[in-house]
CSV table of C-alpha atoms in Angstrom, one decimal:
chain,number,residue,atom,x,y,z
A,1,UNK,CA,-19.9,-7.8,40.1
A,2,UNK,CA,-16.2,-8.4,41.1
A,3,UNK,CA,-13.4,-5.8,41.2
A,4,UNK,CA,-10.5,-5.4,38.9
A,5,UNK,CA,-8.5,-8.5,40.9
A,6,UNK,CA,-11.2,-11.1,40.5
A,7,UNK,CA,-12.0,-10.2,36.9
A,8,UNK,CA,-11.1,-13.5,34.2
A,9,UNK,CA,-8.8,-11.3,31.9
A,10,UNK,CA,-8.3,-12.0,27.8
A,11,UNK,CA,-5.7,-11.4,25.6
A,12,UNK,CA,-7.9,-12.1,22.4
A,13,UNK,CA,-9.7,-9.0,22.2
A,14,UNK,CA,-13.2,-11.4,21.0
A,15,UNK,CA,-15.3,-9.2,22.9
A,16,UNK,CA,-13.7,-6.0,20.8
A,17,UNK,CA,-13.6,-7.7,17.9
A,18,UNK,CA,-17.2,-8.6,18.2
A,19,UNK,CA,-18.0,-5.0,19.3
A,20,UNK,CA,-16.6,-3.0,16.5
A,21,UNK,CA,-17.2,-5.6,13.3
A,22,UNK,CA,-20.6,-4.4,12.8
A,23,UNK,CA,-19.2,-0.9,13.1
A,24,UNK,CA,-16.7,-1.7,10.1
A,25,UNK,CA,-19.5,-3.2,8.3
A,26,UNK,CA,-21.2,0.0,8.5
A,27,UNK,CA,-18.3,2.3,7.5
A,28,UNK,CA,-17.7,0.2,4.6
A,29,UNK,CA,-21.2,0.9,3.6
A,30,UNK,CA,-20.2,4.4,2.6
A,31,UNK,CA,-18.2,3.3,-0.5
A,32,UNK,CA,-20.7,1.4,-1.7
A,33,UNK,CA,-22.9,3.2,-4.4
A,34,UNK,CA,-26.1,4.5,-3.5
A,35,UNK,CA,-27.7,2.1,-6.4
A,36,UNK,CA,-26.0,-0.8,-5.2
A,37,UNK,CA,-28.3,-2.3,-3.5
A,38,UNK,CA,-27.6,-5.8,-3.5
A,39,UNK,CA,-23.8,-4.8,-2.9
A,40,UNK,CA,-24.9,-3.2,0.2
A,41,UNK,CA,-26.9,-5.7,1.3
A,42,UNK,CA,-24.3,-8.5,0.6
A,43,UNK,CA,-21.9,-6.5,3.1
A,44,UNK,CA,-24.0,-5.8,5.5
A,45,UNK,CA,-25.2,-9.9,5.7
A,46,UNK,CA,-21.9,-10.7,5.7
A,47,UNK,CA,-20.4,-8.2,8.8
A,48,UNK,CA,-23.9,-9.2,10.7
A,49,UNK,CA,-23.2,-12.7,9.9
A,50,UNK,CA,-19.5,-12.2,11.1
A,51,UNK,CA,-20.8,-10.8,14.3
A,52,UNK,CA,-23.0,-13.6,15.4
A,53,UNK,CA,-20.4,-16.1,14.9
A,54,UNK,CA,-17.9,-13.9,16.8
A,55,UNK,CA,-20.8,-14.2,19.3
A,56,UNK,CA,-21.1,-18.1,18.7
A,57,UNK,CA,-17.3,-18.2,19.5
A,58,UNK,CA,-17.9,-16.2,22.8
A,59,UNK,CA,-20.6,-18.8,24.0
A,60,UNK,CA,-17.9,-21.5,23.3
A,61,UNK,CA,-15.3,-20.3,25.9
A,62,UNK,CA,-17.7,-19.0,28.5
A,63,UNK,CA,-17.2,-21.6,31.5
A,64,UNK,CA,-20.6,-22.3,32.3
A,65,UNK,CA,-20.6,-22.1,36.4
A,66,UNK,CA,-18.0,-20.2,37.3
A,67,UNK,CA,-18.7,-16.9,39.0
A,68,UNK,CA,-18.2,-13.7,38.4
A,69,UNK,CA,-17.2,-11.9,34.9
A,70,UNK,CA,-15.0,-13.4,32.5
A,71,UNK,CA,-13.3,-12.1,29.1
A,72,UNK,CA,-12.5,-9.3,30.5
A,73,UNK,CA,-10.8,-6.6,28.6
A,74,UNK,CA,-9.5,-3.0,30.4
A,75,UNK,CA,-7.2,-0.4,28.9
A,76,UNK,CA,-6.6,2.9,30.4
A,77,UNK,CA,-8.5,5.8,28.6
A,78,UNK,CA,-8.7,8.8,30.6
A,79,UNK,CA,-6.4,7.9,33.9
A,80,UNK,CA,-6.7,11.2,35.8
A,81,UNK,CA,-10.7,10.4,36.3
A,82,UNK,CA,-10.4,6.6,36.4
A,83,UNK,CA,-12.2,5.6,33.4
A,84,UNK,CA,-11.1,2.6,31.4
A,85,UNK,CA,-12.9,1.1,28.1
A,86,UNK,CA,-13.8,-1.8,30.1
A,87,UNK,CA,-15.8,-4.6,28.9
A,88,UNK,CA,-16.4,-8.5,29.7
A,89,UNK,CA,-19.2,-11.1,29.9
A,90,UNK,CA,-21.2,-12.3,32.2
A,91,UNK,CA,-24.1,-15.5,32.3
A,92,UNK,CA,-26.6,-13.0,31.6
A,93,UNK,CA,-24.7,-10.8,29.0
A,94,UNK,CA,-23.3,-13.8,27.1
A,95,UNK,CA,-27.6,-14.6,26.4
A,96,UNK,CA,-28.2,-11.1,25.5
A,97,UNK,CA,-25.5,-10.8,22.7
A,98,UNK,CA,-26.1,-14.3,21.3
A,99,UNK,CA,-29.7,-12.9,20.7
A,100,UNK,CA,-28.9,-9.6,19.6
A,101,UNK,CA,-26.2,-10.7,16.6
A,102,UNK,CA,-29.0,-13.6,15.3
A,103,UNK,CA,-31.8,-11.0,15.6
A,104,UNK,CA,-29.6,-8.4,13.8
A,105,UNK,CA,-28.5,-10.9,11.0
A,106,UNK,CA,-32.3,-12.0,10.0
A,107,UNK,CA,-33.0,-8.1,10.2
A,108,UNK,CA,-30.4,-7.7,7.6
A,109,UNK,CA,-31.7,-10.8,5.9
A,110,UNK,CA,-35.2,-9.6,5.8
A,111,UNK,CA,-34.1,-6.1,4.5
A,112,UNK,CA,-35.5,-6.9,0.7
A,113,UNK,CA,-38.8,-5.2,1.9
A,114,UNK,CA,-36.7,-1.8,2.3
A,115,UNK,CA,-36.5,-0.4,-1.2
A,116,UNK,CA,-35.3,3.6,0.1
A,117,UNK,CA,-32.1,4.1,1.3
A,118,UNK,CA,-31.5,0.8,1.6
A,119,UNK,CA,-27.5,1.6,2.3
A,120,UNK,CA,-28.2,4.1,4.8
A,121,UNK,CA,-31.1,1.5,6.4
A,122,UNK,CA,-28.6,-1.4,6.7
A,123,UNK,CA,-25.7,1.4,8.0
A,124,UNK,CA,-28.3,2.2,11.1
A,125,UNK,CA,-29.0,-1.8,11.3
A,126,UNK,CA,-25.0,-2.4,12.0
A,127,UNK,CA,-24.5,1.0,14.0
A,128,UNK,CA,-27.0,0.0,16.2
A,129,UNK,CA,-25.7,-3.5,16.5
A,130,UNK,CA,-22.5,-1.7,17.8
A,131,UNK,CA,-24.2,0.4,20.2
A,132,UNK,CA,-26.1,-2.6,21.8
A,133,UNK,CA,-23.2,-5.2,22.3
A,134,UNK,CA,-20.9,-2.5,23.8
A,135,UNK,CA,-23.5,-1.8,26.0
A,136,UNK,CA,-24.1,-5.2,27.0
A,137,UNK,CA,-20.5,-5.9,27.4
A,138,UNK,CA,-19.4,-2.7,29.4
A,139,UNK,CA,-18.3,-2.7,32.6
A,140,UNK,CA,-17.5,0.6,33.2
A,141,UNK,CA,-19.7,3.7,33.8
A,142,UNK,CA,-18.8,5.9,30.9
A,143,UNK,CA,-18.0,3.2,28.3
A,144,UNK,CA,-21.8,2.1,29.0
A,145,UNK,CA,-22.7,5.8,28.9
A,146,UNK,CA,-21.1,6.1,25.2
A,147,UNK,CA,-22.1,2.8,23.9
A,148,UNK,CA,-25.6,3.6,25.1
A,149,UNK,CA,-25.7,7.0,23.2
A,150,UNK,CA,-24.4,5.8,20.0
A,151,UNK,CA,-27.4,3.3,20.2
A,152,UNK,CA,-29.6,5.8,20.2
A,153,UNK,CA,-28.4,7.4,17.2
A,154,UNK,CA,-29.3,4.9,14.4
A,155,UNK,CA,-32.4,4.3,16.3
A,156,UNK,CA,-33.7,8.0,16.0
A,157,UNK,CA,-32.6,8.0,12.3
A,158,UNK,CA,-34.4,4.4,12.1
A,159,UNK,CA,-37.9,6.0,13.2
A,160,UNK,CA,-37.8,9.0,11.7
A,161,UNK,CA,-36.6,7.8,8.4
A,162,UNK,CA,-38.4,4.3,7.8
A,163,UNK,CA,-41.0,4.4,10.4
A,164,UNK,CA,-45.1,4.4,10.1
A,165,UNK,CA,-47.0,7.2,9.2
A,166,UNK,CA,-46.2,9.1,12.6
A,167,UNK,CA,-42.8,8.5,12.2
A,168,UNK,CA,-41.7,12.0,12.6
A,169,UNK,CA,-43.8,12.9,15.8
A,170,UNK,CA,-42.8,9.4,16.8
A,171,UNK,CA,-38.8,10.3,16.2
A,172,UNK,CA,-39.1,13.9,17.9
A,173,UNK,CA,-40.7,12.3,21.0
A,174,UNK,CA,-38.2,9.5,21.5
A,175,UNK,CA,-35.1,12.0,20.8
A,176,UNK,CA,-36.9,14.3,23.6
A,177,UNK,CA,-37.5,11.2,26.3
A,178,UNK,CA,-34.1,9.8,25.2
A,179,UNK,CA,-32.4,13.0,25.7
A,180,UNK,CA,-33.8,13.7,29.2
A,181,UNK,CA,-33.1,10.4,30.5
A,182,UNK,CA,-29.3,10.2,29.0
A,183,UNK,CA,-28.4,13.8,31.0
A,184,UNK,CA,-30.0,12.0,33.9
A,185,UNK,CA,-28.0,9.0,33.5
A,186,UNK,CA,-25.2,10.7,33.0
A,187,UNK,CA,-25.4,12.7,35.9
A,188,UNK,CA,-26.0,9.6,38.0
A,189,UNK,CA,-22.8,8.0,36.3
A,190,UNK,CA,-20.8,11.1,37.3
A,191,UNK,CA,-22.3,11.3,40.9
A,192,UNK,CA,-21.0,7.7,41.3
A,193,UNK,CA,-17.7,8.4,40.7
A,194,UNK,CA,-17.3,11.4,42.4
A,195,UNK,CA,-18.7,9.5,45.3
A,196,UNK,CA,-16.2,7.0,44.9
A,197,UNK,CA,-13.6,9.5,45.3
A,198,UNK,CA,-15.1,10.8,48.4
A,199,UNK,CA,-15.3,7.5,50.2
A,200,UNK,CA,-12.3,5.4,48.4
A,201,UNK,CA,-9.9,8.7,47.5
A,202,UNK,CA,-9.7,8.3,43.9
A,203,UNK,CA,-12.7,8.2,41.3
A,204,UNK,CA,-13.9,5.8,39.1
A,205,UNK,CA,-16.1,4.4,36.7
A,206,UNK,CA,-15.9,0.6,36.8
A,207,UNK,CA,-18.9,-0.9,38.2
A,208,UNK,CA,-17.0,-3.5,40.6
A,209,UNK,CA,-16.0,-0.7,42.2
A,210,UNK,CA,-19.1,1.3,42.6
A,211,UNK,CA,-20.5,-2.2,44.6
A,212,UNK,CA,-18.3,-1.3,47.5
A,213,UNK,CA,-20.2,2.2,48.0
A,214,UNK,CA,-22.1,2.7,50.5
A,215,UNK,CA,-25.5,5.1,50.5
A,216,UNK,CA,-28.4,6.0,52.9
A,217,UNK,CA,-31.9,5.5,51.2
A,218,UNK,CA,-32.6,8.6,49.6
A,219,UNK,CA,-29.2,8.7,48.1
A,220,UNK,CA,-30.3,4.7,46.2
A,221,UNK,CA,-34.2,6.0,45.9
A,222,UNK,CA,-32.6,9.3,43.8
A,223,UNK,CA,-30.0,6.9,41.3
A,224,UNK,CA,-32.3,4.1,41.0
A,225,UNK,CA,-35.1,5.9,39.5
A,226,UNK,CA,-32.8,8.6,37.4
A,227,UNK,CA,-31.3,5.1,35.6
A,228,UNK,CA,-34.7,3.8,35.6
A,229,UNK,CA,-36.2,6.8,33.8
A,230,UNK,CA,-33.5,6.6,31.2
């Protein structure tokens, strides 16, 4: 991870862009009818479609050997605690979002076996979409944090709502784990920055800076297994 002075900067906004276009997707969903099936489905195919070629277009201008993150995009969100909507790509990220755009356009194109709530179905489909590129791309404590929650929205609904047979026990026990291990994650997010304050005088949430901190083993032990349990 590099810090804020090494990071490759973009003024395209194609990691945004590719972010939130399954979010539109989804938002347009609610003025579609309820009946409208194959409307629903046409504009989910074509926002999921959208997003992996956004991705496609991302794979394109990521230089292939160079080090570090690149794409970066930062803007200042809550200055007084140092956290930024951060996000950028790296050569493991880049894989990772190629895979989850394809996967989430042949989920929408498979979709003809889901005949309830088929708008609301698709809706959960791009939400989550959203939830798991931003959290791919973030690189920034609390933008991860958010983007990780509103992942695990659609995918409560997802289980509860279309699952198997036990889908309701299923849905109560992953919103239980889910919800244990976010207020751990969380509070392993916060103790980061407020350590960064302690040792650097200022606090923040972007992960190139948390790689300069420095912690005896207990302290590692503690935050390793609180994001691990999450």
């Amino acid at each position: 991870m590099v810090g804020l002075s090494q990071l490759a900067m973009s003024g395209s906004y194609l990691l945004s862009v590719l972010i939130f276009t399954p979010l539109v997707g989804a938002l347009l969903l609610f003025f579609v009818r309820p009946e409208s099936q194959t409307l629903a489905r046409l504009v989910s195919l074509v926002f999921a479609g959208a997003a992996f070629v956004f991705s496609l277009i991302v794979l394109r201008d990521f230089e292939v050997g160079r080090q570090g993150m690149q794409l970066g995009e930062i803007s200042q969100w809550i200055p007084s605690i140092g956290a930024r909507y951060a996000v950028a790509v790296d050569g493991i990220s880049i894989w990772l979002i190629v895979l989850t755009t394809l996967l989430t356009f042949l989920v929408v194109l498979a979709s003809s076996s889901v005949s309830e709530r088929v708008r609301a179905y698709l809706g959960c489909v791009l939400l989550l979409e959203t939830g798991m590129l931003g959290a791919f791309l973030a690189i920034d404590g609390l933008t991860f944090y958010l983007f990780y929650e509103l992942m695990l929205i659609p995918m409560y609904f997802l289980i509860g709502v279309w699952g198997g047979k036990r889908r309701i026990y299923a849905a109560l026990k992953f919103f239980l784990y889910t919800a244990l291990g976010s207020l751990l994650m969380l509070v392993s997010i916060v103790y980061l920055a407020w350590q960064h304050q302690a040792q650097f005088g200022e606090m923040s949430f972007f992960l190139g800076d948390w790689m300069a901190l420095r912690f005896d083993f207990f302290e590692e032990v503690m935050l390793f297994a609180a994001f691990a349990f999450a």
